[in-house]
JSON list of C-alpha atoms in Angstrom, two decimals:
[
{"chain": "A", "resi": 1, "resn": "UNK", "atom": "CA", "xyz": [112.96, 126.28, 54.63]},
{"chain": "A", "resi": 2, "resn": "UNK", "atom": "CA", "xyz": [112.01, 123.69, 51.49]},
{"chain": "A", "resi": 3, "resn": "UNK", "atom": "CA", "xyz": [108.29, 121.47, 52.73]},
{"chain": "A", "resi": 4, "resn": "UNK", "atom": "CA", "xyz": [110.58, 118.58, 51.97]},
{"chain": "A", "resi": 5, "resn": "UNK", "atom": "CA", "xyz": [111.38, 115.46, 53.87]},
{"chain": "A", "resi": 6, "resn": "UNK", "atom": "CA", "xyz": [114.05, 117.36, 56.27]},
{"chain": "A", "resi": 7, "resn": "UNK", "atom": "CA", "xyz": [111.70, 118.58, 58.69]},
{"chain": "A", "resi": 8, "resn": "UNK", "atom": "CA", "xyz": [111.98, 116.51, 61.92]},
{"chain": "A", "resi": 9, "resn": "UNK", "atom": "CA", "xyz": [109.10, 118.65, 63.93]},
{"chain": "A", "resi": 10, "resn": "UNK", "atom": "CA", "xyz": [106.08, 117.45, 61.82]},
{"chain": "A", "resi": 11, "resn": "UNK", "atom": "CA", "xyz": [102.75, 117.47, 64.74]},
{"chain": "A", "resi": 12, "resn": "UNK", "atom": "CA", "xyz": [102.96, 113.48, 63.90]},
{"chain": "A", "resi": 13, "resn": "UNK", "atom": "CA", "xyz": [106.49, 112.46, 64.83]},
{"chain": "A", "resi": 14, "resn": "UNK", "atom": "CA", "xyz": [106.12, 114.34, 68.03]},
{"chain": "A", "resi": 15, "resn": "UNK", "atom": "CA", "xyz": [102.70, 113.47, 68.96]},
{"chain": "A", "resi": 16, "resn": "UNK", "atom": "CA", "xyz": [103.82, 110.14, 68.50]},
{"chain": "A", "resi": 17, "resn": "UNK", "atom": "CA", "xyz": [106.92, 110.42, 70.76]},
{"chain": "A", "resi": 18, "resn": "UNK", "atom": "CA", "xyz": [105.22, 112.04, 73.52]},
{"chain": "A", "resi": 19, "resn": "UNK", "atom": "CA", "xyz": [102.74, 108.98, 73.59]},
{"chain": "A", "resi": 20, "resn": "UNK", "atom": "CA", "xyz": [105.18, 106.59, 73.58]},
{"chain": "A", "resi": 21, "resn": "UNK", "atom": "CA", "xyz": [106.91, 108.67, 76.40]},
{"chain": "A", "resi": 22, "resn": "UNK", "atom": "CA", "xyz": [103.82, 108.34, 78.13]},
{"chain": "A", "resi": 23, "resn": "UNK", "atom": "CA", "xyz": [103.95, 104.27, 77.74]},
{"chain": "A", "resi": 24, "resn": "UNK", "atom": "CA", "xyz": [107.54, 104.36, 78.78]},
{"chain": "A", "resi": 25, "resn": "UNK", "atom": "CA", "xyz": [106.19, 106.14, 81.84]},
{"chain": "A", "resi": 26, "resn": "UNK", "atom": "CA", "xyz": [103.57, 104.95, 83.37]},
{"chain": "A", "resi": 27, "resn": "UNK", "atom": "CA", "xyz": [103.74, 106.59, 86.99]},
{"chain": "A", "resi": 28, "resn": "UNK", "atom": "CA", "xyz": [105.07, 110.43, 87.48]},
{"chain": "A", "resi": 29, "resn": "UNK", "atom": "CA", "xyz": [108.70, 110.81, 88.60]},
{"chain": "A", "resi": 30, "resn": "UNK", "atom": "CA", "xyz": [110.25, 107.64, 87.40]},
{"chain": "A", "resi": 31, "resn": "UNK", "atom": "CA", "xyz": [111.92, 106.76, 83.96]},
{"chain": "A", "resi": 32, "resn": "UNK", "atom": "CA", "xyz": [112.85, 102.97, 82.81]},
{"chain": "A", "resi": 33, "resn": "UNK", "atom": "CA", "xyz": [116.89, 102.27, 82.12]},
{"chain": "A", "resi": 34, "resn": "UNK", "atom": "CA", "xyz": [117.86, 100.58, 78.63]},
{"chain": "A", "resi": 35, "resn": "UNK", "atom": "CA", "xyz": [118.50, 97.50, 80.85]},
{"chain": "A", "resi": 36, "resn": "UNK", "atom": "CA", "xyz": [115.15, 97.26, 82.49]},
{"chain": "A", "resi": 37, "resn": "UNK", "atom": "CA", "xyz": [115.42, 99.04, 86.31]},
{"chain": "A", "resi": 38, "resn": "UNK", "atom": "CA", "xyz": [113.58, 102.09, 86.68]},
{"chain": "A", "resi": 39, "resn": "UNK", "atom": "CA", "xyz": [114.70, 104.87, 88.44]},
{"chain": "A", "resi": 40, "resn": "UNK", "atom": "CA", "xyz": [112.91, 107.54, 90.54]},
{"chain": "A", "resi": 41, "resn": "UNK", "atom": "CA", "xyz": [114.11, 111.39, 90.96]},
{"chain": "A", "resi": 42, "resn": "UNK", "atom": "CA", "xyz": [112.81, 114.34, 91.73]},
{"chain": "A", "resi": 43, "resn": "UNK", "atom": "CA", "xyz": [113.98, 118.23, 91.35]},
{"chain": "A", "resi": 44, "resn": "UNK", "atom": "CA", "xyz": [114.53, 120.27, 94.48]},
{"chain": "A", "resi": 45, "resn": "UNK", "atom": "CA", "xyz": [111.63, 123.12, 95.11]},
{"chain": "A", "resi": 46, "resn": "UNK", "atom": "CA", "xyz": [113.75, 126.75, 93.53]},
{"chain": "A", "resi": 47, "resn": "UNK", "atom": "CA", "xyz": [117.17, 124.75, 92.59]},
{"chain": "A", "resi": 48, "resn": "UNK", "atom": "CA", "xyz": [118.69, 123.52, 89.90]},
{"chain": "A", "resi": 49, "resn": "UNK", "atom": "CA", "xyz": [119.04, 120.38, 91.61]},
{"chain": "A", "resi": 50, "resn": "UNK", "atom": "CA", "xyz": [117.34, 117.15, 91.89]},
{"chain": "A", "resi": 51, "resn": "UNK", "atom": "CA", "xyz": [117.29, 114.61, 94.57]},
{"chain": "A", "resi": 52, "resn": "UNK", "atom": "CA", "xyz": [118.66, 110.98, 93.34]},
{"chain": "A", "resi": 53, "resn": "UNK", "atom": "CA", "xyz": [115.75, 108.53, 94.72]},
{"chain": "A", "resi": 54, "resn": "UNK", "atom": "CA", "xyz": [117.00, 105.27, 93.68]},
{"chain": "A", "resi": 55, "resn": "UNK", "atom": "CA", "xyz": [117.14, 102.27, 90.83]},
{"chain": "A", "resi": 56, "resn": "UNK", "atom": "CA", "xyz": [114.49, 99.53, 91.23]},
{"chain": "A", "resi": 57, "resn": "UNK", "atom": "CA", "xyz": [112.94, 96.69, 89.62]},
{"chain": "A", "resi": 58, "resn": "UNK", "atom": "CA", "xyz": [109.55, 97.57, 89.45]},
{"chain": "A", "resi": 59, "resn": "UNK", "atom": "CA", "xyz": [107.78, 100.65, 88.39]},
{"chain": "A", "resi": 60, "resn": "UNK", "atom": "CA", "xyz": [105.49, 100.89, 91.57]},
{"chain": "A", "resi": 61, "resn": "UNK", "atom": "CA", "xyz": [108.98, 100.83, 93.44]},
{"chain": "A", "resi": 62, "resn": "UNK", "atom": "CA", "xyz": [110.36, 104.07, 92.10]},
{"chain": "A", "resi": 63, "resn": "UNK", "atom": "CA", "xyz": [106.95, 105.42, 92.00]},
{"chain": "A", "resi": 64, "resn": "UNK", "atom": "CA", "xyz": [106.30, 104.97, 95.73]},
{"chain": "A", "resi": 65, "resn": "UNK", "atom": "CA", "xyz": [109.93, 106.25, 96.20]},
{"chain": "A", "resi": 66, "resn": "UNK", "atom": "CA", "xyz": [108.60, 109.50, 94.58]},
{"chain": "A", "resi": 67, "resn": "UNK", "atom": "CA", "xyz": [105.59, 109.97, 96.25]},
{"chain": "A", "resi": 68, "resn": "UNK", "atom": "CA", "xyz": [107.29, 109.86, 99.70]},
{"chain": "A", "resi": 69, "resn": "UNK", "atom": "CA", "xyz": [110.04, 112.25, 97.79]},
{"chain": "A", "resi": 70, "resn": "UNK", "atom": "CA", "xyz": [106.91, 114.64, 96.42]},
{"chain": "A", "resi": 71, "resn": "UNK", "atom": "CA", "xyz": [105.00, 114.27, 99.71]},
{"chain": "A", "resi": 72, "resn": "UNK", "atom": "CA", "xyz": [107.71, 115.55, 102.13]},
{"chain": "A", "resi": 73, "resn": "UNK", "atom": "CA", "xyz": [108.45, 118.49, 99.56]},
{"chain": "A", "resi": 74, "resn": "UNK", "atom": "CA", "xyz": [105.45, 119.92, 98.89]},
{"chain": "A", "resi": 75, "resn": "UNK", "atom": "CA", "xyz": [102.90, 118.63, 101.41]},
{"chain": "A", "resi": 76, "resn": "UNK", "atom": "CA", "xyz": [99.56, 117.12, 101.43]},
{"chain": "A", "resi": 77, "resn": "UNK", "atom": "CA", "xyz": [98.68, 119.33, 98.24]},
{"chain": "A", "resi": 78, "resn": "UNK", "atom": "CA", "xyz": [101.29, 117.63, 96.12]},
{"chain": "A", "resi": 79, "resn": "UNK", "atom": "CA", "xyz": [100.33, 115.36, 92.83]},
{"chain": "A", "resi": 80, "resn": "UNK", "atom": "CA", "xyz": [101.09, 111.90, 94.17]},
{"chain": "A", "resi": 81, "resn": "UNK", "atom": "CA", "xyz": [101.21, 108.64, 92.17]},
{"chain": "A", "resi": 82, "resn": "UNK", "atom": "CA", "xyz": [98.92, 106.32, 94.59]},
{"chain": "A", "resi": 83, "resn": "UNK", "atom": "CA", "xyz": [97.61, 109.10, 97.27]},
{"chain": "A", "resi": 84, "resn": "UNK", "atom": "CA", "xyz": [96.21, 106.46, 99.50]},
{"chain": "A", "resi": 85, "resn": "UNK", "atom": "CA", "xyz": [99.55, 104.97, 100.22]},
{"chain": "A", "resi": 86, "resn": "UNK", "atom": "CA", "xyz": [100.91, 107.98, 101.91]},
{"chain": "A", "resi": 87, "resn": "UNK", "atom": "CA", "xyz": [100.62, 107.06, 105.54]},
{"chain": "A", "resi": 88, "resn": "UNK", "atom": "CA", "xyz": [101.64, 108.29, 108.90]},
{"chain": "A", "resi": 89, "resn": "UNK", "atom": "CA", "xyz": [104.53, 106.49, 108.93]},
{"chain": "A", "resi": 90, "resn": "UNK", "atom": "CA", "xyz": [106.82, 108.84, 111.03]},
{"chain": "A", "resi": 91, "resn": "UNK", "atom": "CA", "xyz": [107.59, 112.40, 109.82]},
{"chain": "A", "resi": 92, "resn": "UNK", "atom": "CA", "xyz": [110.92, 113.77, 109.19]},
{"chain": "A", "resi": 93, "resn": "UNK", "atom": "CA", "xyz": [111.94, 116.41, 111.45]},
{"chain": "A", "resi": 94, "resn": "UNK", "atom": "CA", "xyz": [114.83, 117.37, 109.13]},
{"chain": "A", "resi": 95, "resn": "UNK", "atom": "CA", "xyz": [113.60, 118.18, 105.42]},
{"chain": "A", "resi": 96, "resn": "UNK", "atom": "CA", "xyz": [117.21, 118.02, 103.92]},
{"chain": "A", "resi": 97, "resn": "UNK", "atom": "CA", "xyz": [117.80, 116.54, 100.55]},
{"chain": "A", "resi": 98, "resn": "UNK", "atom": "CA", "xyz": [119.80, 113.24, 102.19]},
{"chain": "A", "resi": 99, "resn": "UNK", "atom": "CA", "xyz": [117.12, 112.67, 104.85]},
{"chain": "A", "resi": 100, "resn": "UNK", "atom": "CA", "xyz": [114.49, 113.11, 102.12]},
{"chain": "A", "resi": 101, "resn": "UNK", "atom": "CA", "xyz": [116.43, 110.69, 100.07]},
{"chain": "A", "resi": 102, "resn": "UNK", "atom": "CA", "xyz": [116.85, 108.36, 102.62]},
{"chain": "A", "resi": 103, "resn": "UNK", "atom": "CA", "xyz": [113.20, 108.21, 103.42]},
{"chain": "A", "resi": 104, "resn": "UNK", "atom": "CA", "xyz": [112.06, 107.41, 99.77]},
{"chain": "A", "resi": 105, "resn": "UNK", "atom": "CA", "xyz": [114.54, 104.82, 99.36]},
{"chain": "A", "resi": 106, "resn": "UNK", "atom": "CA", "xyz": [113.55, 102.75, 102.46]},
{"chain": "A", "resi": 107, "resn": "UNK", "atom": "CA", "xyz": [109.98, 103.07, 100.95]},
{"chain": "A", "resi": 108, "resn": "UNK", "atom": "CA", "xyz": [111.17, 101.81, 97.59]},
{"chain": "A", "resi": 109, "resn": "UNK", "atom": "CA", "xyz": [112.87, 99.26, 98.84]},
{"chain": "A", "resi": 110, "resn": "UNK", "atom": "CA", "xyz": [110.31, 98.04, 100.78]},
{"chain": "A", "resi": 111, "resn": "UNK", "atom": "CA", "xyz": [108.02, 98.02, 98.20]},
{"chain": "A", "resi": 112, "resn": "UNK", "atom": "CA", "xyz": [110.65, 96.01, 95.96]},
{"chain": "A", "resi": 113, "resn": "UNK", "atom": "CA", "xyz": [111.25, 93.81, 98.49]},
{"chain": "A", "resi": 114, "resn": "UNK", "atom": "CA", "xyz": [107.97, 92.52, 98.36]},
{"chain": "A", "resi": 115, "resn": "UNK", "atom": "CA", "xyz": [107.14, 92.35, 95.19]},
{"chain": "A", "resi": 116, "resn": "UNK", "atom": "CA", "xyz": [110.22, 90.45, 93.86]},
{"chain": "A", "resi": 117, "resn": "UNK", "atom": "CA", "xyz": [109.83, 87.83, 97.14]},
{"chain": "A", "resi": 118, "resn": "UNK", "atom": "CA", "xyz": [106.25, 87.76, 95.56]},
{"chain": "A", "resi": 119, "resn": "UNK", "atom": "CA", "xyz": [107.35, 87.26, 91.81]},
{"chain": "A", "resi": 120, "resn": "UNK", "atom": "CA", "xyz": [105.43, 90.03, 90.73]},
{"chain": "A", "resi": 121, "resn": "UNK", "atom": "CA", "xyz": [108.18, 92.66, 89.22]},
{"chain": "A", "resi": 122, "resn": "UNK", "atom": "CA", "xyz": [105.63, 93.96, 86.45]},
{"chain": "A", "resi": 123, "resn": "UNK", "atom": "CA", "xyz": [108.98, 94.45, 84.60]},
{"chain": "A", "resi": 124, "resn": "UNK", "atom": "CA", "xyz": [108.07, 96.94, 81.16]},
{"chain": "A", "resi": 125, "resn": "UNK", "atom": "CA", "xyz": [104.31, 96.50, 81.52]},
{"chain": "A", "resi": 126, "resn": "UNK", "atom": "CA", "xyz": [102.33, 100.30, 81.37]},
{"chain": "A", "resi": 127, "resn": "UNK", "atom": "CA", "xyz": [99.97, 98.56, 83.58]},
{"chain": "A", "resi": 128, "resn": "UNK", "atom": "CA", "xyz": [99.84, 98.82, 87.32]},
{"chain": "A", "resi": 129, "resn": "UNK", "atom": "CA", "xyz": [100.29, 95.85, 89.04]},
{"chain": "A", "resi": 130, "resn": "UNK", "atom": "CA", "xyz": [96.71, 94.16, 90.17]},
{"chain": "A", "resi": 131, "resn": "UNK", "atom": "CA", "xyz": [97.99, 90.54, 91.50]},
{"chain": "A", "resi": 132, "resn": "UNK", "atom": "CA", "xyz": [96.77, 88.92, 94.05]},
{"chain": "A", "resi": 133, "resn": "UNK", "atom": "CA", "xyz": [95.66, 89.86, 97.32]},
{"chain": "A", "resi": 134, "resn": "UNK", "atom": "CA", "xyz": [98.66, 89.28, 99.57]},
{"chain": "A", "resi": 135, "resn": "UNK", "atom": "CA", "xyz": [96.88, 88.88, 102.68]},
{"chain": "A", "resi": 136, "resn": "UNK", "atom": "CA", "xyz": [94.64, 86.05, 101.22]},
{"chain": "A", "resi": 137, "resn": "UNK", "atom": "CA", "xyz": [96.64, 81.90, 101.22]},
{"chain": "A", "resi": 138, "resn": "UNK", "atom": "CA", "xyz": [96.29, 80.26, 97.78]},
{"chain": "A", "resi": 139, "resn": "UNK", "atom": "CA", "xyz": [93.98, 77.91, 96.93]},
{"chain": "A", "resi": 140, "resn": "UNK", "atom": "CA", "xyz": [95.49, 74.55, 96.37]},
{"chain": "A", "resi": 141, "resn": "UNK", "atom": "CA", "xyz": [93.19, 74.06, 93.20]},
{"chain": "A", "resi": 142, "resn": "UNK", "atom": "CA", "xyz": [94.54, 76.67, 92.22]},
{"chain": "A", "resi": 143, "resn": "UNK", "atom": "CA", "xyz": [98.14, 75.69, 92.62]},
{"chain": "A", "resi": 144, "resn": "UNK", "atom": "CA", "xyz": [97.58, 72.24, 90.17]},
{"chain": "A", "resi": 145, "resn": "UNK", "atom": "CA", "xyz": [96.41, 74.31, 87.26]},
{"chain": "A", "resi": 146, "resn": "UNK", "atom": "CA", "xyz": [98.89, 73.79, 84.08]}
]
């Protein structure tokens, strides 16, 4: 119990790992892999247990896999990522862990889908994506700038 060097829990070194935790983290429910895909889970309401959401490219994926995850979970009241994106998109009739799964991952995937045929993967970056509209053609002056 020396005030040397040993002690790992100075306020510093954690303050700084919880901000660079936040970084690494940009939406709620997701992590980022070593190799770049970030993943989306959640834990089931009173288990143990959490509910395996999927691996995607993007961080708005796995964040949009959550928020259907969160949504059917805990209701209209729950903490959602982007909470005008949950739509009346159908409603599941069974709220079991595999049909809640299932639900978030079509989401995800969706949401992958398009951004990667859109070349917007936002791959690392803290910041949410803000690209172009999608609904709106290109310029072609646009299109011949260097």
């Amino acid at each position: 119990m020396e005030g040397g060097d040993g002690g790992s829990s100075s306020p510093t070194s954690s303050g700084e790992k919880r901000k660079k935790r936040d970084v690494d983290k940009p939406y709620r429910g997701i992590r980022m892999r070593k190799w770049g895909k970030w993943v989306a889970e959640i834990r089931e309401p009173n288990k143990r247990t959490r509910i395996w959401l999927g691996s995607y490219s993007s961080p708005i994926a796995a964040a949009r896999a959550y928020d259907t995850a969160v949504f059917y979970l805990r209701g209209p009241s729950a903490r959602l990522n982007f909470p005008e994106s949950i739509g009346d998109d159908g409603h599941l009739l069974d709220l079991s862990a595999d049909s809640i799964r299932k639900k978030a991952t079509e989401v995800g995937a969706k949401v992958d889908a398009l951004q990667n045929q859109n070349g917007h993967t936002n791959r690392g970056s803290s910041e949410p994506y803000s690209g172009p509209d999608l609904n709106e053609y290109p310029s072609p002056e646009s299109s011949d700038e260097s």
